[in-house]
Short mmCIF file of C-alpha atoms and ligand atoms in Angstrom, two decimals:
data_model
loop_
_atom_site.label_atom_id
_atom_site.label_comp_id
_atom_site.label_asym_id
_atom_site.label_seq_id
_atom_site.Cartn_x
_atom_site.Cartn_y
_atom_site.Cartn_z
CA MET A 22 28.24 -65.05 -80.44
CA SER A 23 24.65 -66.64 -81.77
CA ARG A 24 21.42 -65.59 -80.14
CA ALA A 25 19.01 -67.73 -78.68
CA LEU A 26 16.12 -66.07 -79.62
CA ARG A 27 13.80 -67.66 -81.99
CA VAL A 28 11.19 -65.68 -83.91
CA ALA A 29 8.81 -66.92 -86.20
CA ARG A 30 7.95 -64.32 -88.87
CA HIS A 31 5.19 -64.42 -91.44
CA HIS A 32 3.51 -62.24 -93.80
CA LEU A 33 0.27 -62.25 -95.89
CA ASP A 34 0.11 -61.57 -99.40
CA ASP A 35 -2.20 -58.39 -100.47
CA ARG A 36 -4.45 -60.54 -101.91
CA THR A 37 -4.77 -62.87 -98.95
CA ARG A 38 -5.14 -59.70 -96.82
CA ASP A 39 -8.14 -58.29 -99.30
CA LEU A 40 -10.08 -61.28 -98.87
CA LEU A 41 -10.15 -61.97 -95.07
CA ASP A 42 -11.06 -58.63 -94.85
CA LYS A 43 -13.78 -58.75 -96.92
CA GLU A 44 -15.19 -62.04 -95.38
CA LEU A 45 -14.78 -60.28 -91.91
CA THR A 46 -16.11 -57.06 -92.88
CA ALA A 47 -19.00 -58.56 -94.28
CA ALA A 48 -19.54 -60.81 -91.44
CA LEU A 49 -19.58 -58.52 -89.20
CA CYS A 50 -21.45 -55.49 -90.55
CA ASP A 51 -24.81 -55.65 -89.32
CA ILE A 52 -24.33 -56.89 -85.91
CA THR A 53 -22.82 -55.24 -82.33
CA LEU A 54 -20.23 -57.22 -80.79
CA ASP A 55 -18.25 -56.20 -77.66
CA SER A 56 -14.76 -57.53 -76.94
CA ASP A 57 -15.73 -58.71 -73.38
CA ALA A 58 -19.27 -59.61 -73.58
CA HIS A 59 -19.09 -61.46 -77.14
CA GLU A 60 -15.52 -62.46 -77.02
CA ALA A 61 -16.08 -65.92 -78.01
CA ILE A 62 -18.28 -65.25 -80.61
CA LEU A 63 -15.69 -62.62 -82.19
CA ALA A 64 -13.16 -65.31 -81.90
CA ARG A 65 -15.42 -67.86 -83.75
CA ILE A 66 -15.91 -65.71 -86.72
CA GLY A 67 -12.39 -64.51 -86.88
CA ALA A 68 -10.66 -67.91 -86.39
CA HIS A 69 -13.21 -68.98 -89.17
CA ALA A 70 -12.19 -66.48 -91.82
CA LEU A 71 -8.30 -67.07 -91.02
CA GLN A 72 -8.97 -70.97 -91.40
CA THR A 73 -10.61 -70.10 -94.66
CA HIS A 74 -8.04 -67.63 -96.11
CA LEU A 75 -4.53 -67.92 -94.68
CA PRO A 76 -2.04 -70.39 -96.20
CA GLY A 77 -1.28 -73.77 -94.68
CA GLU A 78 2.14 -72.83 -93.81
CA ILE A 79 0.89 -70.08 -91.46
CA LEU A 80 -1.86 -72.04 -90.24
CA GLN A 81 0.35 -74.75 -89.05
CA ALA A 82 2.86 -71.85 -87.83
CA LEU A 83 0.10 -71.04 -85.40
CA THR A 84 -1.25 -74.61 -84.34
CA PHE A 85 2.33 -75.39 -83.72
CA TYR A 86 3.69 -72.30 -81.93
CA PRO A 87 3.01 -73.13 -78.46
CA ALA A 88 4.97 -76.36 -78.84
CA THR A 89 7.69 -75.19 -80.97
CA GLY A 90 9.57 -73.18 -78.47
CA SER A 91 10.13 -70.01 -80.57
CA HIS A 92 10.18 -66.91 -78.34
CA VAL A 93 7.82 -64.98 -80.66
CA LEU A 94 5.72 -65.20 -83.69
CA THR A 95 5.05 -62.47 -86.00
CA ILE A 96 2.51 -61.97 -88.85
CA GLY A 97 2.45 -58.85 -91.03
CA ASN A 98 -0.10 -57.46 -93.22
CA LEU A 99 -3.23 -58.29 -91.47
CA PRO A 100 -6.32 -56.05 -92.34
CA GLN A 101 -7.00 -52.84 -91.22
CA GLN A 102 -10.40 -51.60 -90.87
CA GLU A 103 -11.18 -47.93 -90.41
CA PHE A 104 -9.77 -47.11 -86.62
CA PRO A 105 -10.89 -44.36 -84.74
CA ALA A 106 -8.80 -41.91 -82.76
CA THR A 107 -6.27 -43.28 -80.53
CA PRO A 108 -7.86 -43.52 -77.08
CA ARG A 109 -5.99 -41.09 -74.82
CA ASN A 110 -7.71 -42.54 -71.57
CA GLY A 111 -7.21 -45.82 -72.70
CA PHE A 112 -10.37 -47.11 -73.59
CA THR A 113 -12.42 -46.77 -76.89
CA ASP A 114 -15.94 -48.13 -77.86
CA GLU A 115 -14.93 -51.63 -78.79
CA THR A 116 -18.20 -52.65 -80.83
CA ALA A 117 -16.57 -50.05 -83.41
CA MET A 118 -13.23 -52.45 -83.23
CA ALA A 119 -15.09 -55.63 -84.30
CA VAL A 120 -13.11 -56.51 -87.40
CA THR A 121 -9.61 -55.71 -85.31
CA ASN A 122 -11.00 -58.23 -82.20
CA ALA A 123 -12.21 -60.94 -84.70
CA LEU A 124 -8.66 -60.98 -85.92
CA HIS A 125 -7.15 -60.52 -82.58
CA PHE A 126 -9.41 -63.40 -80.87
CA GLY A 127 -9.47 -65.73 -84.01
CA LEU A 128 -5.61 -65.66 -83.94
CA LEU A 129 -5.51 -66.36 -80.40
CA GLN A 130 -8.11 -69.64 -81.17
CA LEU A 131 -6.01 -70.92 -83.80
CA LEU A 132 -2.78 -70.90 -81.54
CA SER A 133 -5.13 -72.95 -78.79
CA LEU A 134 -4.76 -70.05 -76.40
CA THR A 135 -7.13 -68.65 -74.03
CA PRO A 136 -7.05 -64.62 -73.67
CA PHE A 137 -7.83 -63.51 -70.43
CA ALA A 138 -8.22 -60.34 -68.04
CA VAL A 139 -7.84 -59.88 -64.68
CA ASP A 140 -10.28 -57.58 -62.75
CA TYR A 141 -7.95 -55.61 -60.75
CA GLU A 142 -6.29 -54.15 -63.93
CA ASN A 143 -7.39 -52.55 -67.07
CA ASN A 144 -10.62 -52.31 -65.57
CA GLY A 145 -11.10 -55.95 -65.99
CA ARG A 146 -11.46 -55.68 -69.92
CA TYR A 147 -9.55 -58.08 -72.39
CA ILE A 148 -8.27 -55.54 -74.56
CA ARG A 149 -5.80 -53.21 -73.43
CA ASN A 150 -5.44 -50.23 -75.47
CA VAL A 151 -1.20 -49.35 -75.42
CA ALA A 152 -1.11 -45.73 -76.10
CA PRO A 153 0.03 -42.64 -74.52
CA ASN A 154 -2.32 -41.83 -71.61
CA PRO A 155 -1.73 -38.20 -69.80
CA ALA A 156 -2.76 -39.45 -66.66
CA ALA A 157 0.26 -42.20 -66.95
CA ALA A 158 2.76 -39.41 -67.38
CA GLY A 159 5.98 -40.12 -65.48
CA THR A 160 5.41 -43.84 -65.01
CA THR A 161 6.82 -46.85 -66.24
CA SER A 162 3.55 -48.06 -67.87
CA SER A 163 1.93 -49.38 -71.32
CA TRP A 164 0.16 -45.85 -71.17
CA GLY A 165 3.33 -44.06 -70.44
CA ALA A 166 5.55 -42.54 -73.24
CA ASP A 167 7.94 -40.04 -71.65
CA SER A 168 9.55 -42.56 -69.09
CA GLU A 169 11.48 -45.66 -70.58
CA PHE A 170 9.49 -48.85 -69.59
CA PHE A 171 12.56 -51.02 -69.00
CA TRP A 172 13.08 -54.81 -69.51
CA HIS A 173 10.42 -56.59 -67.74
CA THR A 174 8.13 -59.68 -67.08
CA ASP A 175 4.14 -58.41 -67.30
CA ASN A 176 2.58 -59.26 -63.92
CA PRO A 177 6.00 -60.79 -62.23
CA HIS A 178 4.73 -61.01 -59.11
CA LEU A 179 2.38 -63.70 -59.56
CA PRO A 180 3.49 -67.27 -59.35
CA PHE A 181 4.01 -69.18 -62.77
CA GLY A 182 1.28 -71.08 -63.92
CA GLY A 183 0.77 -74.73 -65.95
CA LYS A 184 -1.68 -76.34 -68.26
CA GLY A 185 -5.20 -76.64 -67.36
CA VAL A 186 -5.42 -73.83 -64.69
CA ASP A 187 -7.27 -70.37 -63.99
CA PRO A 188 -4.99 -68.20 -65.87
CA ARG A 189 -5.87 -65.09 -64.13
CA ARG A 190 -3.67 -66.09 -60.95
CA TYR A 191 -0.32 -66.50 -62.60
CA VAL A 192 2.00 -64.79 -64.77
CA PRO A 193 0.32 -64.32 -68.12
CA ARG A 194 2.27 -66.97 -70.51
CA TYR A 195 1.73 -65.07 -73.47
CA LEU A 196 1.26 -61.50 -74.60
CA SER A 197 -0.42 -60.54 -77.90
CA PHE A 198 -0.60 -57.72 -79.71
CA TYR A 199 -1.91 -56.05 -82.77
CA ALA A 200 -0.54 -53.01 -84.02
CA VAL A 201 -2.94 -50.07 -84.96
CA ARG A 202 -0.63 -46.89 -85.56
CA ASN A 203 3.02 -46.35 -84.83
CA ASP A 204 3.91 -43.71 -86.85
CA GLU A 205 6.45 -42.89 -84.37
CA GLN A 206 8.21 -46.04 -85.06
CA VAL A 207 8.71 -47.12 -81.65
CA PRO A 208 10.09 -50.52 -81.37
CA THR A 209 8.81 -53.28 -78.96
CA GLU A 210 11.97 -54.90 -77.53
CA VAL A 211 12.52 -58.59 -77.03
CA LEU A 212 15.36 -60.63 -75.56
CA ALA A 213 15.65 -64.24 -74.72
CA ILE A 214 16.44 -65.23 -70.91
CA GLU A 215 18.91 -67.49 -72.18
CA ASP A 216 20.66 -64.66 -74.00
CA ALA A 217 21.07 -62.47 -70.82
CA VAL A 218 21.81 -65.76 -68.48
CA ALA A 219 24.82 -66.87 -70.67
CA ALA A 220 26.38 -63.30 -69.55
CA LEU A 221 26.65 -64.47 -66.19
CA ASP A 222 28.92 -66.02 -64.11
CA ASP A 223 27.59 -69.52 -61.94
CA ALA A 224 27.56 -67.78 -58.63
CA THR A 225 25.43 -64.85 -59.86
CA VAL A 226 22.78 -67.34 -61.56
CA GLN A 227 22.45 -69.40 -58.19
CA ALA A 228 21.96 -66.06 -56.27
CA LEU A 229 19.06 -65.38 -58.76
CA GLN A 230 17.37 -68.59 -58.29
CA SER A 231 17.45 -68.34 -54.78
CA ALA A 232 14.19 -67.17 -52.98
CA GLN A 233 15.64 -63.74 -52.08
CA PHE A 234 13.77 -61.36 -53.63
CA LEU A 235 10.47 -59.14 -53.26
CA VAL A 236 8.57 -58.75 -56.77
CA GLY A 237 5.89 -56.12 -56.37
CA PRO A 238 2.83 -55.53 -58.92
CA PRO A 239 3.47 -53.14 -61.85
CA ALA A 240 2.12 -49.53 -61.90
CA SER A 241 -1.08 -50.55 -63.72
CA ASN A 242 -2.25 -53.15 -61.23
CA ASP A 243 -4.71 -51.81 -58.70
CA GLU A 244 -4.50 -53.97 -55.95
CA THR A 245 -2.68 -57.38 -55.59
CA ALA A 246 0.19 -57.64 -53.01
CA PRO A 247 4.07 -58.22 -53.81
CA LEU A 248 5.49 -61.76 -54.13
CA PRO A 249 7.85 -62.17 -50.68
CA ASP A 250 10.91 -64.75 -50.70
CA ALA A 251 11.27 -65.14 -54.75
CA ALA A 252 13.62 -66.43 -57.14
CA LEU A 253 13.88 -64.47 -60.34
CA LEU A 254 15.14 -67.45 -62.33
CA GLU A 255 13.38 -70.60 -62.61
CA GLN A 256 14.32 -73.97 -64.43
CA SER A 257 11.80 -75.33 -66.01
CA TYR A 258 11.39 -78.40 -68.32
CA GLU A 259 11.15 -75.67 -71.24
CA GLY A 260 14.06 -73.78 -70.27
CA THR A 261 14.80 -70.57 -67.92
CA ARG A 262 11.88 -68.64 -66.69
CA ALA A 263 12.16 -65.16 -65.46
CA ARG A 264 10.45 -62.84 -63.25
CA TYR A 265 11.44 -59.30 -63.53
CA ASP A 266 10.57 -55.80 -63.67
CA ARG A 267 13.68 -53.10 -62.66
CA GLY A 268 10.98 -50.82 -60.94
CA THR A 269 9.49 -53.57 -58.36
CA VAL A 270 12.19 -56.05 -57.98
CA THR A 271 14.66 -55.71 -54.68
CA GLY A 272 16.86 -57.99 -53.11
CA THR A 273 16.11 -58.90 -49.57
CA THR A 274 19.73 -59.58 -48.83
CA PRO A 275 23.21 -58.08 -49.57
CA ALA A 276 24.20 -61.36 -51.77
CA ALA A 277 20.52 -60.84 -53.82
CA ALA A 278 20.96 -57.30 -54.09
CA ALA A 279 24.73 -57.54 -55.59
CA ALA A 280 23.39 -60.31 -57.97
CA LEU A 281 20.27 -57.90 -59.06
CA ASP A 282 23.10 -55.52 -59.74
CA ARG A 283 24.66 -57.74 -62.13
CA TRP A 284 21.86 -58.85 -63.78
CA VAL A 285 20.66 -55.52 -64.46
CA GLN A 286 24.38 -54.70 -66.15
CA ALA A 287 23.84 -58.24 -68.22
CA LEU A 288 20.47 -57.02 -69.59
CA GLU A 289 22.34 -53.65 -70.72
CA GLN A 290 24.44 -56.05 -72.75
CA ALA A 291 22.44 -58.29 -73.86
CA ARG A 292 21.71 -58.73 -77.91
CA ALA A 293 17.85 -57.72 -78.36
CA GLU A 294 15.44 -58.18 -81.32
CA GLU A 295 13.51 -54.84 -82.17
CA PHE A 296 10.11 -55.38 -83.42
CA VAL A 297 9.02 -51.88 -84.85
CA LEU A 298 5.13 -52.76 -85.26
CA THR A 299 3.26 -50.97 -88.30
CA PRO A 300 -0.38 -51.22 -88.78
CA GLY A 301 -1.70 -54.42 -89.53
CA ASP A 302 0.91 -56.38 -87.58
CA PHE A 303 0.19 -59.26 -85.01
CA LEU A 304 3.00 -59.93 -82.49
CA ILE A 305 2.81 -62.72 -79.75
CA PHE A 306 5.75 -63.59 -77.18
CA ASP A 307 6.19 -66.15 -74.31
CA ASN A 308 6.34 -63.50 -71.41
CA TYR A 309 8.00 -66.88 -69.43
CA ARG A 310 11.04 -66.60 -71.37
CA VAL A 311 11.69 -63.34 -72.70
CA LEU A 312 11.59 -59.88 -70.98
CA HIS A 313 10.43 -56.87 -73.21
CA ARG A 314 10.82 -53.16 -73.14
CA ARG A 315 10.00 -49.97 -74.75
CA ARG A 316 12.02 -46.98 -74.72
CA ALA A 317 10.79 -43.21 -73.85
CA PHE A 318 9.39 -41.24 -76.83
CA GLN A 319 7.56 -38.57 -78.10
CA PRO A 320 4.02 -38.98 -79.18
CA GLY A 321 2.56 -37.57 -82.45
CA PRO A 322 -0.45 -35.83 -82.63
CA THR A 323 -3.20 -37.26 -79.90
CA GLU A 324 -5.50 -38.38 -82.50
CA THR A 325 -2.78 -40.40 -84.34
CA ALA A 326 -0.58 -41.35 -81.65
CA ARG A 327 0.90 -44.63 -81.26
CA TRP A 328 -1.65 -47.47 -80.63
CA LEU A 329 -1.20 -51.08 -79.98
CA ARG A 330 -4.11 -53.44 -78.66
CA ARG A 331 -2.67 -56.09 -76.07
CA CYS A 332 -4.38 -59.30 -75.07
CA TYR A 333 -2.89 -61.59 -72.25
CA ALA A 334 -3.32 -65.09 -73.36
CA SER A 335 -2.22 -68.56 -71.40
O1 AKG B 26 4.72 -50.33 -75.87
C1 AKG B 26 4.70 -51.44 -75.79
O2 AKG B 26 5.87 -51.79 -77.26
C2 AKG B 26 5.25 -52.67 -74.95
C3 AKG B 26 4.53 -51.85 -73.88
C4 AKG B 26 4.43 -53.26 -72.48
O3 AKG B 26 5.28 -53.44 -71.88
C5 AKG B 26 3.23 -53.94 -72.53
O4 AKG B 26 1.97 -53.62 -73.04
O5 AKG B 26 3.10 -54.89 -71.89
FE1 FE2 B 27 4.63 -55.14 -70.62
#
């Protein structure tokens, strides 16, 4: 059976990577820029360097990605600065991550996307350090490791957004990642909603499209309330959207609970794509049209444990 999931894969050659690295290092060496206070300046510097050095084919792919309907885009072999130790409490000195931040925000700018953060999560900061944090032990969180972080949408308890709105009130449209280290080789897994839905009978799809579910916020969320009377699947002009997190979704009627059980089974069987991110990899996916997960893993030594940098964008 063919898969609906569409992935655009790109890779820099070493020469391009080195030129980009040189330009960014020179542009950023004698200034202090923070990921939150100076996001726009980092984006401007990053976008300029990327525009100068990336091959036309990758620049085009970035420009058109939001319109192509690809679920996922990856770029491998981006520059890697000298990285500090993996932050075990979730936060690091962002001014020491300027080259990485310029690349990350610059790529989002070339994708015509707006990075954003919400003040009730991650201390309101743009960059989420996805790294094992002892405070998150036993929880299904991007700071967890020992528990499987099963199939989910990020912030599924918010309404779906559209163009030209304040993105903070809606489900984040895209999740973007830059990989600092992943010696443990833990994959980020992604599946297309269409591939899970294809395995369901019509009655189950109808039940999942009806407003019979309560969708709670994720563990990382400090305050927002659950979404009542929500549907898990919605049709949009771009295809089927889902809101889902096994840990926070319940059916409020027997029919909804039964449909939810069948959805869980379909997800167990759906064919997913595994992205084992390596240092210098960038990954972006459409949080409205895919689900993602990360299985439980045994983190390496604290200082060099798995570390991804995530930013929401819409
Ligand atoms: O650790 C990963 O690969 C993904 C974690 C995750 O679900 C997230 O950052 O939203
Ligand atoms: Fe997530």
